[in-house]
Structure formats: structure tokens, C-alpha cells
mmCIF file of C-alpha atoms in Angstrom:
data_model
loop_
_atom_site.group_PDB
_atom_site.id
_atom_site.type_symbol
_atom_site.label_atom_id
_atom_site.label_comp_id
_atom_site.label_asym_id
_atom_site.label_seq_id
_atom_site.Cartn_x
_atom_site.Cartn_y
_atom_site.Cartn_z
ATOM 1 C CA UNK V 1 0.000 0.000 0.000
ATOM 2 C CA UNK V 2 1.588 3.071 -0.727
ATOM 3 C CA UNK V 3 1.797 6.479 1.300
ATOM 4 C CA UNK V 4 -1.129 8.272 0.171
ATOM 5 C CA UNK V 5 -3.143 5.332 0.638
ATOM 6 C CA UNK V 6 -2.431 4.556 3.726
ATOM 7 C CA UNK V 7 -2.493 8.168 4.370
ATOM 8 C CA UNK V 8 -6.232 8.698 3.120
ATOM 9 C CA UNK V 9 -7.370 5.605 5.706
ATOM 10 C CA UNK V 10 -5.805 7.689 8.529
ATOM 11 C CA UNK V 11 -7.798 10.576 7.493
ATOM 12 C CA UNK V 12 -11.030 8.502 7.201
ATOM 13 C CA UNK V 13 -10.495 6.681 10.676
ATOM 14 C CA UNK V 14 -10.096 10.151 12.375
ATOM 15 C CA UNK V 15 -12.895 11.728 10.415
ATOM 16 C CA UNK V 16 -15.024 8.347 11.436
ATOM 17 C CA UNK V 17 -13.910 8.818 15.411
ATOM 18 C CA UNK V 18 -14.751 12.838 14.983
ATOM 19 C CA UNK V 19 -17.873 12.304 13.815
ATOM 20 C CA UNK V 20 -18.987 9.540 16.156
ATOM 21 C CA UNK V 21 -17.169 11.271 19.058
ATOM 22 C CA UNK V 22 -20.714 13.729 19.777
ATOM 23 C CA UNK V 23 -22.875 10.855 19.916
ATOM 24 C CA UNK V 24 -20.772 8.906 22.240
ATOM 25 C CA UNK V 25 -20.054 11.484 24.394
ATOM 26 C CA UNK V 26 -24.456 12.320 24.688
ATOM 27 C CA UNK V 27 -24.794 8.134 25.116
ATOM 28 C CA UNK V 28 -21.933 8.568 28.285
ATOM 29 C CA UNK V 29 -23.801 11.522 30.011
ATOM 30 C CA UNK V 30 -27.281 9.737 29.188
ATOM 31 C CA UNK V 31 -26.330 6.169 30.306
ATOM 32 C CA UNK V 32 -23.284 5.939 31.455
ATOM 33 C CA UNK V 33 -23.233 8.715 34.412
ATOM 34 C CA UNK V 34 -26.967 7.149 35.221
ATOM 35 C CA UNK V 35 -25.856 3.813 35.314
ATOM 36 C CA UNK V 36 -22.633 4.554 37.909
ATOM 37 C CA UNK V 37 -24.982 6.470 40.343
ATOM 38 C CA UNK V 38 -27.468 3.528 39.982
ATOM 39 C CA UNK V 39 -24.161 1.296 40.715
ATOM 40 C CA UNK V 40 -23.000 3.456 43.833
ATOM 41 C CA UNK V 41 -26.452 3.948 45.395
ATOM 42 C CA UNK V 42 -27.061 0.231 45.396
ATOM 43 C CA UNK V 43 -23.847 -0.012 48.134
ATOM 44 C CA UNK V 44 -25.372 2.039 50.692
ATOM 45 C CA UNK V 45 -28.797 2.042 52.556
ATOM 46 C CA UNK V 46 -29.791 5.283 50.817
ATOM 47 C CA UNK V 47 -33.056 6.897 51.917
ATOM 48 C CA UNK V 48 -35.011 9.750 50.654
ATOM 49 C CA UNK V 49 -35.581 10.709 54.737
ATOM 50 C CA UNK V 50 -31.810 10.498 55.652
ATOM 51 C CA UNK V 51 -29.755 11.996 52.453
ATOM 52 C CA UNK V 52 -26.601 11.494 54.029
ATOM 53 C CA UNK V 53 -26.803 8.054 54.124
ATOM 54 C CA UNK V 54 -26.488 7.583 50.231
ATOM 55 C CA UNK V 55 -22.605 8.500 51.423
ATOM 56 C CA UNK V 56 -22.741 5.397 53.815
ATOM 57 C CA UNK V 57 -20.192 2.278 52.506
ATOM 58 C CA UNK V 58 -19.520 0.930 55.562
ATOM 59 C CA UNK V 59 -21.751 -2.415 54.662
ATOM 60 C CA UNK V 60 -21.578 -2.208 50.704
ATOM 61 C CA UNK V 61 -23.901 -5.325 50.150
ATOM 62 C CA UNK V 62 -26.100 -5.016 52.796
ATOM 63 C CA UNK V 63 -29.503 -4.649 50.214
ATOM 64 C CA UNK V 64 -27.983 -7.366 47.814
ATOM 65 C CA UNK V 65 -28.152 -9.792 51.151
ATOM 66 C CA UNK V 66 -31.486 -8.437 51.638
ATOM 67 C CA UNK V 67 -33.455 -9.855 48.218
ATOM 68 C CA UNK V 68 -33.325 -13.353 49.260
ATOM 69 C CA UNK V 69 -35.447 -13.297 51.981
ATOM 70 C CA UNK V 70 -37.515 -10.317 50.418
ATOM 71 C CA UNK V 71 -40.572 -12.313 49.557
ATOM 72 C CA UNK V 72 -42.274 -9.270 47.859
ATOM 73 C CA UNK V 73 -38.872 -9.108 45.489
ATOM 74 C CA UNK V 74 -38.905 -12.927 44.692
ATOM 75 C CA UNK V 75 -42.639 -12.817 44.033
ATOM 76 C CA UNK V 76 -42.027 -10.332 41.310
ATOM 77 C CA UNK V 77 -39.471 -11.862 39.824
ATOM 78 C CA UNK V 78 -42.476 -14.949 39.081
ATOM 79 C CA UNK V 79 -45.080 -12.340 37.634
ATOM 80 C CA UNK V 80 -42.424 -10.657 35.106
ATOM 81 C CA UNK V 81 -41.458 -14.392 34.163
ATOM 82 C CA UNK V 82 -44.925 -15.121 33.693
ATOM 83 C CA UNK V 83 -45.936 -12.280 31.935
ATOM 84 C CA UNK V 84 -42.582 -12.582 29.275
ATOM 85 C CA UNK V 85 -44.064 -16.034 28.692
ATOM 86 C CA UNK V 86 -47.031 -15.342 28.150
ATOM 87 C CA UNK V 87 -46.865 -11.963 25.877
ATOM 88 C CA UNK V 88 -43.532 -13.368 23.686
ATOM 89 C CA UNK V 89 -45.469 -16.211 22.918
ATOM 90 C CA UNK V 90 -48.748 -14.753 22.003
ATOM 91 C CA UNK V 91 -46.587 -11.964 19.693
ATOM 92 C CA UNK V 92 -44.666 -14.661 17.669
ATOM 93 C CA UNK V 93 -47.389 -16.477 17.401
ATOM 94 C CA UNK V 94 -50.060 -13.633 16.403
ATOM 95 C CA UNK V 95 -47.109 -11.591 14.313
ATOM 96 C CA UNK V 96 -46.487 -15.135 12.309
ATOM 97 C CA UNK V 97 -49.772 -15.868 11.471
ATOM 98 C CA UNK V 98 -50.390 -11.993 10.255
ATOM 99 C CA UNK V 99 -47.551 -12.035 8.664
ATOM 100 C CA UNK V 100 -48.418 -15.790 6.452
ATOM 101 C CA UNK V 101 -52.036 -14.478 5.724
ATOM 102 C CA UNK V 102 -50.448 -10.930 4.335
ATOM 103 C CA UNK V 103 -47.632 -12.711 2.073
ATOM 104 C CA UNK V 104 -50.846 -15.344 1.161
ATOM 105 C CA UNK V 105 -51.435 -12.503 -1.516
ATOM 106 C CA UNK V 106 -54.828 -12.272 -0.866
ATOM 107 C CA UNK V 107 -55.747 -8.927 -1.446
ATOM 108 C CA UNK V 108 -58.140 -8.501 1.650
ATOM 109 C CA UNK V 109 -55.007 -9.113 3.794
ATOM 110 C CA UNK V 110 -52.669 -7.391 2.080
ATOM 111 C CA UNK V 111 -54.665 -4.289 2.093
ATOM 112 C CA UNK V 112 -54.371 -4.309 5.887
ATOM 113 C CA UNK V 113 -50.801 -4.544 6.569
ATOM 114 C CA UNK V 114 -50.406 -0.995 7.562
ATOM 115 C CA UNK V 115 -53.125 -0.900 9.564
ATOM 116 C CA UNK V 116 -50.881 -4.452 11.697
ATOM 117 C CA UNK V 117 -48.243 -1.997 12.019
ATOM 118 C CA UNK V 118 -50.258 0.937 14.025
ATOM 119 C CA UNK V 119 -49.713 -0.305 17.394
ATOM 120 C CA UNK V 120 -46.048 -0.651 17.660
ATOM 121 C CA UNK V 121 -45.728 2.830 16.396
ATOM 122 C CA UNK V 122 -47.782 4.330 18.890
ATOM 123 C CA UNK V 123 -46.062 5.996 22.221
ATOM 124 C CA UNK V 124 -46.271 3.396 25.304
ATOM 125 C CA UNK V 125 -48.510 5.785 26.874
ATOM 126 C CA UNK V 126 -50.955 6.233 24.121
ATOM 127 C CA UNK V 127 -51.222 2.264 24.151
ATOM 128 C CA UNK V 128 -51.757 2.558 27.797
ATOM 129 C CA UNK V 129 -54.829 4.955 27.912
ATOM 130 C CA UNK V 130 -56.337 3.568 25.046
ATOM 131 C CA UNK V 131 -56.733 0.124 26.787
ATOM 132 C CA UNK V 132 -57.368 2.111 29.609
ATOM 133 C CA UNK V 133 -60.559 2.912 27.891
ATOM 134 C CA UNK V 134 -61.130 -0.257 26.555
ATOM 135 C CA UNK V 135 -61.147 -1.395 30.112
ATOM 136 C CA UNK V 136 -63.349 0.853 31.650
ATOM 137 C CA UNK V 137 -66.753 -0.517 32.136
ATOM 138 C CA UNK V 138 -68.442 2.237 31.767
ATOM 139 C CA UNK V 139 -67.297 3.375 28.358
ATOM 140 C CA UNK V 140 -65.978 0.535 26.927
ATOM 141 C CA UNK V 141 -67.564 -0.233 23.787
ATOM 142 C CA UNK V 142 -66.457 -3.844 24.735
ATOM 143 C CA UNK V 143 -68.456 -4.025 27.660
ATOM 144 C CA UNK V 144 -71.168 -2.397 26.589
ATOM 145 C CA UNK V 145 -71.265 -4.802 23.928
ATOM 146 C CA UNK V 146 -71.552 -7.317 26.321
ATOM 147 C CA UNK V 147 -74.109 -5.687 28.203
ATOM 148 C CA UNK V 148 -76.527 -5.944 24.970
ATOM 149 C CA UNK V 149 -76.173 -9.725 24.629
ATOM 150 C CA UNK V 150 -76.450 -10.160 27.881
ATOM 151 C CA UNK V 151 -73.301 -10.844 28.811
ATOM 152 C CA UNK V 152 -71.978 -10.282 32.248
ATOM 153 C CA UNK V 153 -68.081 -8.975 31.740
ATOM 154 C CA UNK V 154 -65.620 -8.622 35.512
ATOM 155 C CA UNK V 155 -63.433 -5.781 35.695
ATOM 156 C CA UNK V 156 -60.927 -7.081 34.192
ATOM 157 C CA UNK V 157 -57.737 -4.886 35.612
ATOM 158 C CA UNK V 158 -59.283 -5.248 39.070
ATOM 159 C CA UNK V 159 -59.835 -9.122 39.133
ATOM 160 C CA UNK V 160 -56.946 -11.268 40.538
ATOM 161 C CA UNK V 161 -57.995 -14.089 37.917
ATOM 162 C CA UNK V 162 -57.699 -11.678 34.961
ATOM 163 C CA UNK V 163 -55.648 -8.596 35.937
ATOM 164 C CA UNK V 164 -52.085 -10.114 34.501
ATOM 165 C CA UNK V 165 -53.904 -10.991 31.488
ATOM 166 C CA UNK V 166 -55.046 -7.815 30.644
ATOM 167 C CA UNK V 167 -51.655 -6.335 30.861
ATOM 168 C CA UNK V 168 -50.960 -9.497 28.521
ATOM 169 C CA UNK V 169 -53.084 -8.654 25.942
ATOM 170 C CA UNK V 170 -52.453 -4.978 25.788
ATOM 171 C CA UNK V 171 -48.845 -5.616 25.526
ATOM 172 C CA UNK V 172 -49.206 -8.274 22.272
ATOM 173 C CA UNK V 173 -51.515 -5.879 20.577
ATOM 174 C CA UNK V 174 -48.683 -3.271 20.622
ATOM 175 C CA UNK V 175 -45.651 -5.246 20.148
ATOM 176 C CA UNK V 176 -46.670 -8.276 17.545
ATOM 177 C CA UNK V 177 -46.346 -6.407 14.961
ATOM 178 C CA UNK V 178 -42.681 -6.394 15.622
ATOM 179 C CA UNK V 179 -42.965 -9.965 14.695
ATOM 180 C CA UNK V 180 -45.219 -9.369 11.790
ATOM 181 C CA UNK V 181 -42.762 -7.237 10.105
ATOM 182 C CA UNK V 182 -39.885 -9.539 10.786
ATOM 183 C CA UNK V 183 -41.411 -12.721 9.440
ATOM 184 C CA UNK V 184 -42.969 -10.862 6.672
ATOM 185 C CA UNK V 185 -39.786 -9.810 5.298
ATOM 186 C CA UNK V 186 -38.109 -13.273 5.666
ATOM 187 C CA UNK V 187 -41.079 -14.655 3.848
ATOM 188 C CA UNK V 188 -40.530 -11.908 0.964
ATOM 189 C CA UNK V 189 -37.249 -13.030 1.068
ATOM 190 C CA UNK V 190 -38.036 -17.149 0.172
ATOM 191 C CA UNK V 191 -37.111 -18.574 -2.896
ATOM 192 C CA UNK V 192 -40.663 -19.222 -4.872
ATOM 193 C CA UNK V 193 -39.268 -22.206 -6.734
ATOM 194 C CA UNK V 194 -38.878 -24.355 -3.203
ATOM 195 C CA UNK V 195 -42.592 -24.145 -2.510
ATOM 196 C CA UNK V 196 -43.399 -24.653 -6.451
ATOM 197 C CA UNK V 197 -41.041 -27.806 -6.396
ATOM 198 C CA UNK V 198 -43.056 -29.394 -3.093
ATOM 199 C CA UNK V 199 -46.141 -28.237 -4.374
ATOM 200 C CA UNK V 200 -45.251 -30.623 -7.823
ATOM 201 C CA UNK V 201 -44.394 -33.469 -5.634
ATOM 202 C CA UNK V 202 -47.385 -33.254 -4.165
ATOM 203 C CA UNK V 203 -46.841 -31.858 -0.708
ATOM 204 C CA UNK V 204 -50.065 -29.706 0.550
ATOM 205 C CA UNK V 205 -50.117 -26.451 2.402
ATOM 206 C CA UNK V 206 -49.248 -27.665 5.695
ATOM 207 C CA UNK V 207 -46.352 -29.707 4.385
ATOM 208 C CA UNK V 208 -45.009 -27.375 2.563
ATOM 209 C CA UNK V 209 -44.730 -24.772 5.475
ATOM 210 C CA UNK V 210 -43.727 -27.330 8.286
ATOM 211 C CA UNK V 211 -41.014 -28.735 5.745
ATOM 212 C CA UNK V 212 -39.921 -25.252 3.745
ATOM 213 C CA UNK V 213 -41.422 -22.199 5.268
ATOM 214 C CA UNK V 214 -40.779 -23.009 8.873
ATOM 215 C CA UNK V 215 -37.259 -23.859 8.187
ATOM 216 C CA UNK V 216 -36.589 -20.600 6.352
ATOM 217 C CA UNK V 217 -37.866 -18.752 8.687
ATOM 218 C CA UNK V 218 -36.910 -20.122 11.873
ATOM 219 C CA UNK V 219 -33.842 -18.100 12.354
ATOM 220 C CA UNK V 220 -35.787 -14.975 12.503
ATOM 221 C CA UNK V 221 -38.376 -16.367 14.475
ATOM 222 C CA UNK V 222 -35.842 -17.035 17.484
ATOM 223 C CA UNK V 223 -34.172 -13.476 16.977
ATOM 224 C CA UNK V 224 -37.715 -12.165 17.339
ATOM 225 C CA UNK V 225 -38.189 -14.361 20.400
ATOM 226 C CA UNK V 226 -34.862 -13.418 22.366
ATOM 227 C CA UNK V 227 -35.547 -9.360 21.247
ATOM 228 C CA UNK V 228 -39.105 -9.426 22.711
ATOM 229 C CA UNK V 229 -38.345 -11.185 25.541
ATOM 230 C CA UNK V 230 -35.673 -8.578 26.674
ATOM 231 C CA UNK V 231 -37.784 -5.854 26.321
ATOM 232 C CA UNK V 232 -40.685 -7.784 27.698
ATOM 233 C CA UNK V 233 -39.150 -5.891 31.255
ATOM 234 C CA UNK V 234 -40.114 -2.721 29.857
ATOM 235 C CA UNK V 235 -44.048 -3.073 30.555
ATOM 236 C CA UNK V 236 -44.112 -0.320 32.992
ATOM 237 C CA UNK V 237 -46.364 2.140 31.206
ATOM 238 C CA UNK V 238 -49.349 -0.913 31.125
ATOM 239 C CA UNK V 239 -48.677 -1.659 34.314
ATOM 240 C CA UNK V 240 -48.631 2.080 35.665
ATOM 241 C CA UNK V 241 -51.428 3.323 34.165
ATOM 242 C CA UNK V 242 -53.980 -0.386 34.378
ATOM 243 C CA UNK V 243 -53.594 -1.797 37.349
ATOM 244 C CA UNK V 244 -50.910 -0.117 39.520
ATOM 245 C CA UNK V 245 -49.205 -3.579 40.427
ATOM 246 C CA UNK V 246 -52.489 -4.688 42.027
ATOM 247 C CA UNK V 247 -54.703 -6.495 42.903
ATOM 248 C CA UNK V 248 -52.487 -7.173 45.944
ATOM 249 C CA UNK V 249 -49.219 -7.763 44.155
ATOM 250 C CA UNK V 250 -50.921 -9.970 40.928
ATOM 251 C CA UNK V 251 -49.377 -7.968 38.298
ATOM 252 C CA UNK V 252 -46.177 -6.335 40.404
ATOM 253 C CA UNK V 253 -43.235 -6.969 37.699
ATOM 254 C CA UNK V 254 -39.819 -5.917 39.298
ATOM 255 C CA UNK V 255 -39.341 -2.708 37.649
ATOM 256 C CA UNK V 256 -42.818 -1.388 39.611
ATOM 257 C CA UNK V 257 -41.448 -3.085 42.539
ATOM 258 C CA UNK V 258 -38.471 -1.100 42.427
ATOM 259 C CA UNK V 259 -40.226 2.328 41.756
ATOM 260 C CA UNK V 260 -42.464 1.593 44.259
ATOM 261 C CA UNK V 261 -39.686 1.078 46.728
ATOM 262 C CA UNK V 262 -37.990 4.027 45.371
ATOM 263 C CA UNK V 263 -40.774 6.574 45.001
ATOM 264 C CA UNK V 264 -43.131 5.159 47.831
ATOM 265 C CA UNK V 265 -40.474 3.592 50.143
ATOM 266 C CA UNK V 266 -38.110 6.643 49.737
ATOM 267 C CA UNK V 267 -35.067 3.232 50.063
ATOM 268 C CA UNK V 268 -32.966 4.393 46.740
ATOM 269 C CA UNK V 269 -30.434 2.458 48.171
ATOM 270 C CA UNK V 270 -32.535 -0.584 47.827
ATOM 271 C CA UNK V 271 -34.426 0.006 44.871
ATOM 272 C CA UNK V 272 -31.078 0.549 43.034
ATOM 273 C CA UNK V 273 -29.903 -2.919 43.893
ATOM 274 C CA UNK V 274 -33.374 -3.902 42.972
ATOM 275 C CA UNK V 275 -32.334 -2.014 39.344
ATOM 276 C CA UNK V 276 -28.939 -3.245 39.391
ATOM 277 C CA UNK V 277 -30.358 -6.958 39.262
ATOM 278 C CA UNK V 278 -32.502 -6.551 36.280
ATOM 279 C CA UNK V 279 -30.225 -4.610 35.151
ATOM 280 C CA UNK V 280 -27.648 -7.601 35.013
ATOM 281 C CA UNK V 281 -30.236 -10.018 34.065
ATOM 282 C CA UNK V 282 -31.049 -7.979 30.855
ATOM 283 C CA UNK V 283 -27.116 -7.963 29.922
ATOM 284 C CA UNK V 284 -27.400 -11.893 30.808
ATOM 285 C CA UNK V 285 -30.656 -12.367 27.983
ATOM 286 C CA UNK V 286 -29.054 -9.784 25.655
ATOM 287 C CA UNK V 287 -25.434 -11.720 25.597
ATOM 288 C CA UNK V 288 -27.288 -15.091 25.046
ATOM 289 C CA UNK V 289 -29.659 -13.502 22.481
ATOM 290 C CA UNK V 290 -26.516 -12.173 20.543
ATOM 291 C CA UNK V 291 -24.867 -15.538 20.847
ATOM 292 C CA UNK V 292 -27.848 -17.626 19.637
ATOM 293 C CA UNK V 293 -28.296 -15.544 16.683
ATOM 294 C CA UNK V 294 -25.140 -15.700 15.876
ATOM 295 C CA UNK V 295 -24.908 -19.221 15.878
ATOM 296 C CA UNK V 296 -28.181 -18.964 14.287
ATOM 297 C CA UNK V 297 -27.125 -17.324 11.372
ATOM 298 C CA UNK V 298 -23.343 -19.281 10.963
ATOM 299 C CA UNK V 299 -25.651 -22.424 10.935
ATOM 300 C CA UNK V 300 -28.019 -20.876 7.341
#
């Protein structure tokens, strides 16, 4: 390589670290500085009551010794496991199935797929009040539906039996089309003479996708999976504006825990190491996810 060559590259990596060099300096002051206070806090018995003790190391894992025999903590840990189940499975299933009927070609379907695409667009909030309203006896036109065929409907966000699933069902209507999009364009993406070839040897619908389709598509199908259960821990908004953890504790996922021990409490210190443990179990799903996909696709 000669001089100017190599010359140019220098220019281009320095131009390539200027330019990037704003961005990473707004993600350190955003995330980073957040993240080290979160860190800190979680070593001392901080309390909203008693400032000064958010300076107090002298027994650095006292909260971390503390979640084991929190009973309140472990029980939250079930309902968010619960409710990633549930929702992740209900969006890959619901997003798949759009997405088949939509590359079907019928033209019914296809003139639809924007409308699939709506709910994931919308802020979390704005999902939130609107199935606030759909919950609402009194002005839901789901209940009052009900009411004309003589139907008898419970509050749904207030009964232990059905409150999780209503956050359940909220949270797929938003987020499957996340799944709808992905499978869609892996299905766009298919080679039309492997179907055509099974379809001359005779193989029928269901063949063809359990033997062809499925397989083609399976790869994006588990990145889907891993990606919505990681952010399957961000259902706060539902939860916040719905039900409020309740009843009791039914649909109290860890991140309300912690902002209720936070913000009701006043224990920072506490809800920090709360944080810090979700925190680390997010990194844990997120390195996994990474490392299944990858293997994923080095397997195609």
C-alpha cells in the first residue's frame, strides 16, 4: 500500500472517530453517568428521609443480602417471568400468522398490513390509555357490547384471575407487529421455486410450510423471540397506568417493585440494587440472544 493510501485511511479513521465522538459522548452523560450512580447507590442504605446516608459504605452489600429473603422481590421476579411467557409467545405467534395471511397474496389481507403496524408505532402511553378505555366498564364499547347480549363482563384490571392478562393482551396488541414485520420480510425473502417444487411433488399447504417455510424462517423467528423477551421488562407504562401492580401484588413486575420502593419507600439504596439486578439479568438475555443468533445465522 503506498503512502497516500495509507495516508487517506488515517484521514477517514479520524474523520469516522470525529464524527462519532458527539454521539458517544451524549450516550456517556445519558447512560453511562446514570448507570454509575445507579451502581454506587445500590452499596449504601440510601433513603429519601436520611440523604446522608447515600454517602454510607460501611456495609456495601447489605440490600444485595437483603433480596433473598424479600418475599415481595422474589414474588415479582415470578409475575415478570410469567408475563414474558405469556406476551412473547402470544406476539410470535399472532405476528407469524399476520404475517403468512399478508404474504398469502390475498388482497383482503394485504390491504391491511399498515393498519398491523399501528400499534407498535404508537407511544407506550398512548397504548396505555387507550386500553385504559377499553377497560373501563363504563365506556368501553367492549363491555357495553356485552351488556346488549347479555353478557356479564368482571373488571378485568381489578380481578386477581384476569388482571395479569389484561396487561398481557395490551402488551401483544402493541408489540406483535414487531414480529409481523420480521417474518414478513423473511417470507418476501423465500425462494418461490422451493414451494413450487413441493407443491409438484405433491406436498399440501401444511407440508409445505412445516417442511420449507418453517425452516426458512426459523432463524428470525428465534431473533424475534430473544428481542421481545428482553424488552418484555419494559411493561411499565401498562402496568402504571392499568392496574398499579395490584390487585395485591398480581401484576407487580420488578421494575414497579423497584419504583415503588424508590418513590413510595423513599429506600434508593434498595431500589437501586433492585435495578442493578434486572439490570444484570437484561445484559445476561441480551449476551445469550446475541450468541444464539449468531450461531443462528453461521448455521443458514
Amino acid at each position: 500500500m503506498s503512502v497516500k493510501g495509507a495516508s487517506y485511511e488515517a484521514q477517514q479513521r479520524r474523520f469516522v472517530r470525529m464524527a462519532m465522538a458527539p454521539s458517544l459522548l451524549f450516550l456517556l452523560v445519558v447512560a453511562g453517568l446514570p448507570t454509575v450512580f445507579l451502581l454506587v447507590t445500590s452499596l449504601t442504605p440510601g433513603a429519601l428521609v436520611n440523604p446522608g446516608s447515600l454517602g454510607d459504605f460501611s456495609e456495601p452489600l447489605r440490600n444485595y443480602k437483603l433480596l433473598g429473603s424479600d418475599e415481595r422481590f422474589v414474588g415479582s421476579l415470578g409475575v415478570q417471568a410469567r408475563l414474558s411467557v405469556y406476551t412473547v409467545v402470544l406476539q410470535v405467534l399472532l405476528g407469524t400468522g399476520l404475517a403468512l395471511l399478508v404474504h398469502s397474496g390475498q388482497e383482503r389481507w394485504k390491504s391491511l398490513r399498515h393498519l398491523f403496524v399501528i400499534p407498535m408505532v404508537l407511544p407506550p402511553i398512548v397504548v396505555a390509555v387507550i386500553w385504559k378505555l377499553i377497560y373501563t366498564p363504563d365506556i368501553s364499547p367492549i363491555y357495553q357490547a356485552a351488556r346488549m347480549l347479555g353478557v356479564t363482563l368482571p373488571a378485568l384490571t381489578t380481578h386477581v384471575d384476569f388482571a395479569l392478562w389484561s396487561i398481557v393482551i395490551a402488551d401483544t396488541w402493541e408489540w406483535a407487529p414487531f414480529t409481523f414485520l420480521m417474518v414478513l420480510a423473511a417470507l418476501q425473502t423465500l425462494p418461490a421455486e422451493y414451494v413450487e417444487a413441493a407443491r409438484m411433488d405433491g406436498a399440501d399447504a401444511w407440508r409445505v410450510f412445516g417442511h420449507i417455510v418453517l425452516p426458512y424462517i426459523a432463524p428470525v423467528l428465534l431473533v424475534c423471540t430473544l428481542f421481545r423477551l428482553i424488552d418484555s421488562i419494559k411493561a411499565f407504562p401498562l402496568i402504571f397506568l392499568l392496574t398499579g401492580g395490584g390487585p395485591g401484588s398480581v401484576t407487580e413486575v420488578t421494575n414497579y417493585y423497584a419504583y415503588l420502593v424508590a418513590f413510595n419507600f423513599g429506600e434508593l439504596g434498595y431500589s437501586s440494587a433492585i435495578t442493578v439486578v434486572l439490570l444484570a439479568a437484561t445484559v445476561l438475555i441480551s449476551w445469550g440472544a446475541m450468541r444464539v443468533s449468531r450461531n443462528a445465522g453461521g448455521t443458514e
